[in-house]
Short mmCIF file of C-alpha atoms in Angstrom, two decimals:
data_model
loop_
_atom_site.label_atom_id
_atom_site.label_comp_id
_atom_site.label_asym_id
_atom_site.label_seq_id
_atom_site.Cartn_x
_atom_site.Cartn_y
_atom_site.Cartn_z
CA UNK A 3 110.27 82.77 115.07
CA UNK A 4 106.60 83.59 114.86
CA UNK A 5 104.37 80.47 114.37
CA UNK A 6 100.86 79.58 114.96
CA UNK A 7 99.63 75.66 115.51
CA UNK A 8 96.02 75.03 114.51
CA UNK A 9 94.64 71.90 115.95
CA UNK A 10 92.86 69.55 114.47
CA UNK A 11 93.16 70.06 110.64
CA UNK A 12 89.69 68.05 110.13
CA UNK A 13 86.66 68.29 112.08
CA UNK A 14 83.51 66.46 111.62
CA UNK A 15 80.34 67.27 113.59
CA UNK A 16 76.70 66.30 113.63
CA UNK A 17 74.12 69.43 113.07
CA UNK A 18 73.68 70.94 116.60
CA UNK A 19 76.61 69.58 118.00
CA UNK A 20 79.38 72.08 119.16
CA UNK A 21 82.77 72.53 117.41
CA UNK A 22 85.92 73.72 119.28
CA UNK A 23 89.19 75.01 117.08
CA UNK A 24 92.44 75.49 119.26
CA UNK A 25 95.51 77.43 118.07
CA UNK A 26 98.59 78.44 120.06
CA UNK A 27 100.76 81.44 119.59
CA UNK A 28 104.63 81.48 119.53
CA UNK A 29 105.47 85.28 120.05
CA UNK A 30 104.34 86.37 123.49
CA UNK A 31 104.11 90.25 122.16
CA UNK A 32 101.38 88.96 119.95
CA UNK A 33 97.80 90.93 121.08
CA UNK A 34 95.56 90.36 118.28
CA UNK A 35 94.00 86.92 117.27
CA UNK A 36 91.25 87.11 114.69
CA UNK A 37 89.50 83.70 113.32
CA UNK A 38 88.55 83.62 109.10
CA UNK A 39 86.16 81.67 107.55
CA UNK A 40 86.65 80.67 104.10
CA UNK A 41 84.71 79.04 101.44
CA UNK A 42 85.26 77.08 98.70
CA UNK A 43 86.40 79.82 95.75
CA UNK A 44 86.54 82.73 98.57
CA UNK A 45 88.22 84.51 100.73
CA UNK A 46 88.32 84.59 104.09
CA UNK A 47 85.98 86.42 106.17
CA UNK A 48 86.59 87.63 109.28
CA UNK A 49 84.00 86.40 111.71
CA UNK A 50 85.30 87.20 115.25
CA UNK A 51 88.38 88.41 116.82
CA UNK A 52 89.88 88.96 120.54
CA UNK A 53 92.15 91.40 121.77
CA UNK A 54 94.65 90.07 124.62
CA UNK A 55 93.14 92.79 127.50
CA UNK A 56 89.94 90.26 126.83
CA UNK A 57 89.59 86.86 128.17
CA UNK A 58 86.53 85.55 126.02
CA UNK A 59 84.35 87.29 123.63
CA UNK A 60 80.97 86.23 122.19
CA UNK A 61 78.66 86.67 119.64
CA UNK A 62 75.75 84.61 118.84
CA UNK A 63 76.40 81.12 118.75
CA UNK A 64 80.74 82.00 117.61
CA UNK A 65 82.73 82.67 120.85
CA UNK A 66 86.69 82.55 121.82
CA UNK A 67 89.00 82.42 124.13
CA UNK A 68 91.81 83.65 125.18
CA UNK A 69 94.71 81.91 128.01
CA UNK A 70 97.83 84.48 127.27
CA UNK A 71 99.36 83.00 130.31
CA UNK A 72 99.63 79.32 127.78
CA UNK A 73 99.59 81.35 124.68
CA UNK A 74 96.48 79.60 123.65
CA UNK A 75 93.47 81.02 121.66
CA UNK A 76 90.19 78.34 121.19
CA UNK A 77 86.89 78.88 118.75
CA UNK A 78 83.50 77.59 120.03
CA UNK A 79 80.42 77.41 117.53
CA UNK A 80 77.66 75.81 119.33
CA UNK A 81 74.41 74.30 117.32
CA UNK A 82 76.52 73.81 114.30
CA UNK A 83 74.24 74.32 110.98
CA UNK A 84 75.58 72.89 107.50
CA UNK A 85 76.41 76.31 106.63
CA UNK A 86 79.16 76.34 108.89
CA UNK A 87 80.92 73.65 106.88
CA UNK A 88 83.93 75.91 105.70
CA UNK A 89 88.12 75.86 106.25
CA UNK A 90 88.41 77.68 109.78
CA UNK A 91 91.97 79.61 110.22
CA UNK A 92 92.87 81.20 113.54
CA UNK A 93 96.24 83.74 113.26
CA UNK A 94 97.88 85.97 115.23
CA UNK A 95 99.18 89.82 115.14
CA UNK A 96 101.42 92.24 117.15
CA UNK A 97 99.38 96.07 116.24
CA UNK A 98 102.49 98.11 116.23
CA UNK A 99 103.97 99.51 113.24
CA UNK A 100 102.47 96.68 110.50
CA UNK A 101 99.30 94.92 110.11
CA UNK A 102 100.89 91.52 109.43
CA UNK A 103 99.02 88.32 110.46
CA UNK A 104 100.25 84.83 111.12
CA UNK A 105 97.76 82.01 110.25
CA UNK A 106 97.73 78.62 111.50
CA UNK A 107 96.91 75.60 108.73
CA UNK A 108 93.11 75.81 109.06
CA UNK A 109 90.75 73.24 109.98
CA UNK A 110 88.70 71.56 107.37
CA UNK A 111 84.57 71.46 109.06
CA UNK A 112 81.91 69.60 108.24
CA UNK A 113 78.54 69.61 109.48
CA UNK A 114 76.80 66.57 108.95
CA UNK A 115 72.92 67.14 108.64
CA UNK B 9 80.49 99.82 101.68
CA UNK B 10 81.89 97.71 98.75
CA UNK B 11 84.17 95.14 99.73
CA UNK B 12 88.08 94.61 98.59
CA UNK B 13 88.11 94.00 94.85
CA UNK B 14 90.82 91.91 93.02
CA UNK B 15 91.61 91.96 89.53
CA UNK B 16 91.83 89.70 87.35
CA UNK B 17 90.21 86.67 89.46
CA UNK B 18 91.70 84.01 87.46
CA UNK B 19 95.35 83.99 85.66
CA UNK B 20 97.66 81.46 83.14
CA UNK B 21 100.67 82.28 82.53
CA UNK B 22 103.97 80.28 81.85
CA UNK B 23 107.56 79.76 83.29
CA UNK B 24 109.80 82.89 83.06
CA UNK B 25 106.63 85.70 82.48
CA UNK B 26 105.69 88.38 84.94
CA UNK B 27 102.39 89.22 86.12
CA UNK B 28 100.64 91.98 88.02
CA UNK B 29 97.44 92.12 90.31
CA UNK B 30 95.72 94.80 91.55
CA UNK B 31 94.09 95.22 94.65
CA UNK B 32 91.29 97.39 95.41
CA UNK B 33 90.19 98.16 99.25
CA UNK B 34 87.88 99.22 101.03
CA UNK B 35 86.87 102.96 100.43
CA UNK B 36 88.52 104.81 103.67
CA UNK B 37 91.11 101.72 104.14
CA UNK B 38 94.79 102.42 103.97
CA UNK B 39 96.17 99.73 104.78
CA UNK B 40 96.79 96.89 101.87
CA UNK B 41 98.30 93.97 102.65
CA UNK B 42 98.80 91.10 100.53
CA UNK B 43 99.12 87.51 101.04
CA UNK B 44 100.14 84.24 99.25
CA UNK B 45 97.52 80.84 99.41
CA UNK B 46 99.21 77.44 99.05
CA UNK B 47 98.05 73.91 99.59
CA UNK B 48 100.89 73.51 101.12
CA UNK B 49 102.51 76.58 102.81
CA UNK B 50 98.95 77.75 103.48
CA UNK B 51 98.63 81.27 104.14
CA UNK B 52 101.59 83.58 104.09
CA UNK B 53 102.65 87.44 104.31
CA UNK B 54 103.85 88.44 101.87
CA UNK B 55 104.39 92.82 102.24
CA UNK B 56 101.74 95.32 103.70
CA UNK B 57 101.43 99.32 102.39
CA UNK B 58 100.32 102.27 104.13
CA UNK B 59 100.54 105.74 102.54
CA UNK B 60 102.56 104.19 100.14
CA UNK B 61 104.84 103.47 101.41
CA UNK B 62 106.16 99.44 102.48
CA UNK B 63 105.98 98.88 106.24
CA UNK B 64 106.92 95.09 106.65
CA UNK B 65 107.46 92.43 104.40
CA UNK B 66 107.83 88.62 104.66
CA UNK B 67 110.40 85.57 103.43
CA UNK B 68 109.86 85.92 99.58
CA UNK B 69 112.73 86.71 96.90
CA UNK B 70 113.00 89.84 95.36
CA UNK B 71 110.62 88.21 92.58
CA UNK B 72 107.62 89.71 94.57
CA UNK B 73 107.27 93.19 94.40
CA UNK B 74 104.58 95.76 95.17
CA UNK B 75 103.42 99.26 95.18
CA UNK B 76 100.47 101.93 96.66
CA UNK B 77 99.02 104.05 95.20
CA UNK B 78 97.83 107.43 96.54
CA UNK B 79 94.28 106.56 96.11
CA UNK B 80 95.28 103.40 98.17
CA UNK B 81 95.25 101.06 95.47
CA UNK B 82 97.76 98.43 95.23
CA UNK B 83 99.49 96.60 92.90
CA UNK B 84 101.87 93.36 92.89
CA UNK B 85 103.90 92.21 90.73
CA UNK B 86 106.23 88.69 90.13
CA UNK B 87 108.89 88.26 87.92
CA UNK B 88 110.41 85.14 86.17
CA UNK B 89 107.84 83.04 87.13
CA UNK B 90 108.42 79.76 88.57
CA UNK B 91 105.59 76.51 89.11
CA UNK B 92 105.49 77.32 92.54
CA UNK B 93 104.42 80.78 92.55
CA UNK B 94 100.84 78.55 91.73
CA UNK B 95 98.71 80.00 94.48
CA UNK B 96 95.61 82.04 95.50
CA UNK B 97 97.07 85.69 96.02
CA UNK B 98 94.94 87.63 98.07
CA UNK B 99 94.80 90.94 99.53
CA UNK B 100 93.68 92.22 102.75
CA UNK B 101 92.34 95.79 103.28
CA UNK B 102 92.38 97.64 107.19
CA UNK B 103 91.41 101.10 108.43
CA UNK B 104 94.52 102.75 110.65
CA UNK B 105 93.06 102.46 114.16
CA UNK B 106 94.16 100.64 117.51
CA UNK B 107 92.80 97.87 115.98
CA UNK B 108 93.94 95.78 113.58
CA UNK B 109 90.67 94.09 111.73
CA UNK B 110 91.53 93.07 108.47
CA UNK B 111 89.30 92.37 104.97
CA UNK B 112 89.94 89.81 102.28
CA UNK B 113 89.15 90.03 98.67
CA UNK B 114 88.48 87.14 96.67
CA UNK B 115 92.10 86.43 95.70
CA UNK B 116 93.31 85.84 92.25
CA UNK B 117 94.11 82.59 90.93
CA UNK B 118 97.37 82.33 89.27
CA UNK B 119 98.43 79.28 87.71
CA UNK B 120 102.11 79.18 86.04
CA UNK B 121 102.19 76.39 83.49
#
């Protein structure tokens, strides 16, 4: 069945380190793969996304990736700032007739100042 | 633009009740799709509208229900509540397009006692 693995569930970082998020995809139809931020009493935001005709994808200091060939998807947010601290979920979406996503369990960051 | 609103943000009800949340989205979105936040389960689809009308819908009983309405509102509803139908219920608003970004509200708490 669908399923999406989010690795690791915790991730500590000093300020201005990097932080990498990795999720793989089950269903090889999927072609959508957006990344949500949420904070504590919110919901989650949508901060970047990829399309699978796209390798990698950038903006400011947030970038992913995309290896359909694994059926792997990766976040990157270089100089980390305490705002960043936040539950990171990556998930995964075939656009055909339904705009259903799959999430993966999140990953708990913290940015250490 | 105004964001996805949810009402109420906060709910108590006990064992056996039914409740209903509504679901505003973005003005120009038709596309509402609603999902259920666990501790444990973490995110989950539940059912997604367009035009009214229910396009897909995931692994919950018959309990969960929903509805559009032509102004692209949406409503859900439970039944016969049970403790575990505790959660964050949020909903999820998208434009029809090739693409398939979607926009969170800030959930509703519902806690069954």
């Amino acid at each position: 069945g669908e399923n999406v693995e989010q690795h690791p569930s915790t991730l500590s970082v000093q300020e201005g380190d990097s932080a990498v998020i990795k999720c793989t995809y089950s269903d090889s139809a999927s072609n959508y793969f957006p990344w949500y931020k949420q904070e504590l009493g919110k919901g989650p935001q949508l901060i970047i996304d990829i399309r699978s005709n796209v390798g990698e994808k950038k903006d400011q200091r947030i970038a992913v990736t995309l290896n359909k060939t694994a059926k792997h998807f990766s976040l990157h947010i270089t100089e980390t700032q305490p705002e960043d601290s936040a539950v990171y979920f990556c998930a995964a979406s075939k656009v055909d007739s339904s705009y259903k996503l799959i999430f993966g369990s999140g990953t708990r960051l913290l940015v250490r100042p | 633009k105004a964001g996805v609103t949810q009402t109420p943000r906060y709910l108590i009800k006990t064992r056996g009740q039914q409740v209903t949340l509504s679901c505003s989205p973005i003005s120009g979105h038709r596309s509402v799709s609603w999902y259920q936040q666990t501790p444990g389960q973490g995110l989950q689809f539940l059912f997604e509208y367009f035009s009214e009308t229910q396009r897909n819908k995931g692994n919950f009983p018959g309990r969960f229900s929903g509805r559009q309405f032509s102004n692209s509102r949406s409503e859900m509803n439970v039944s016969t509540l049970e403790l575990g139908d505790s959660a964050l219920y949020l909903c999820a608003s998208s434009q029809i397009s090739s693409y398939n970004e979607q926009f969170f509200g800030p959930g509703t708490r519902l806690t069954v006692l």
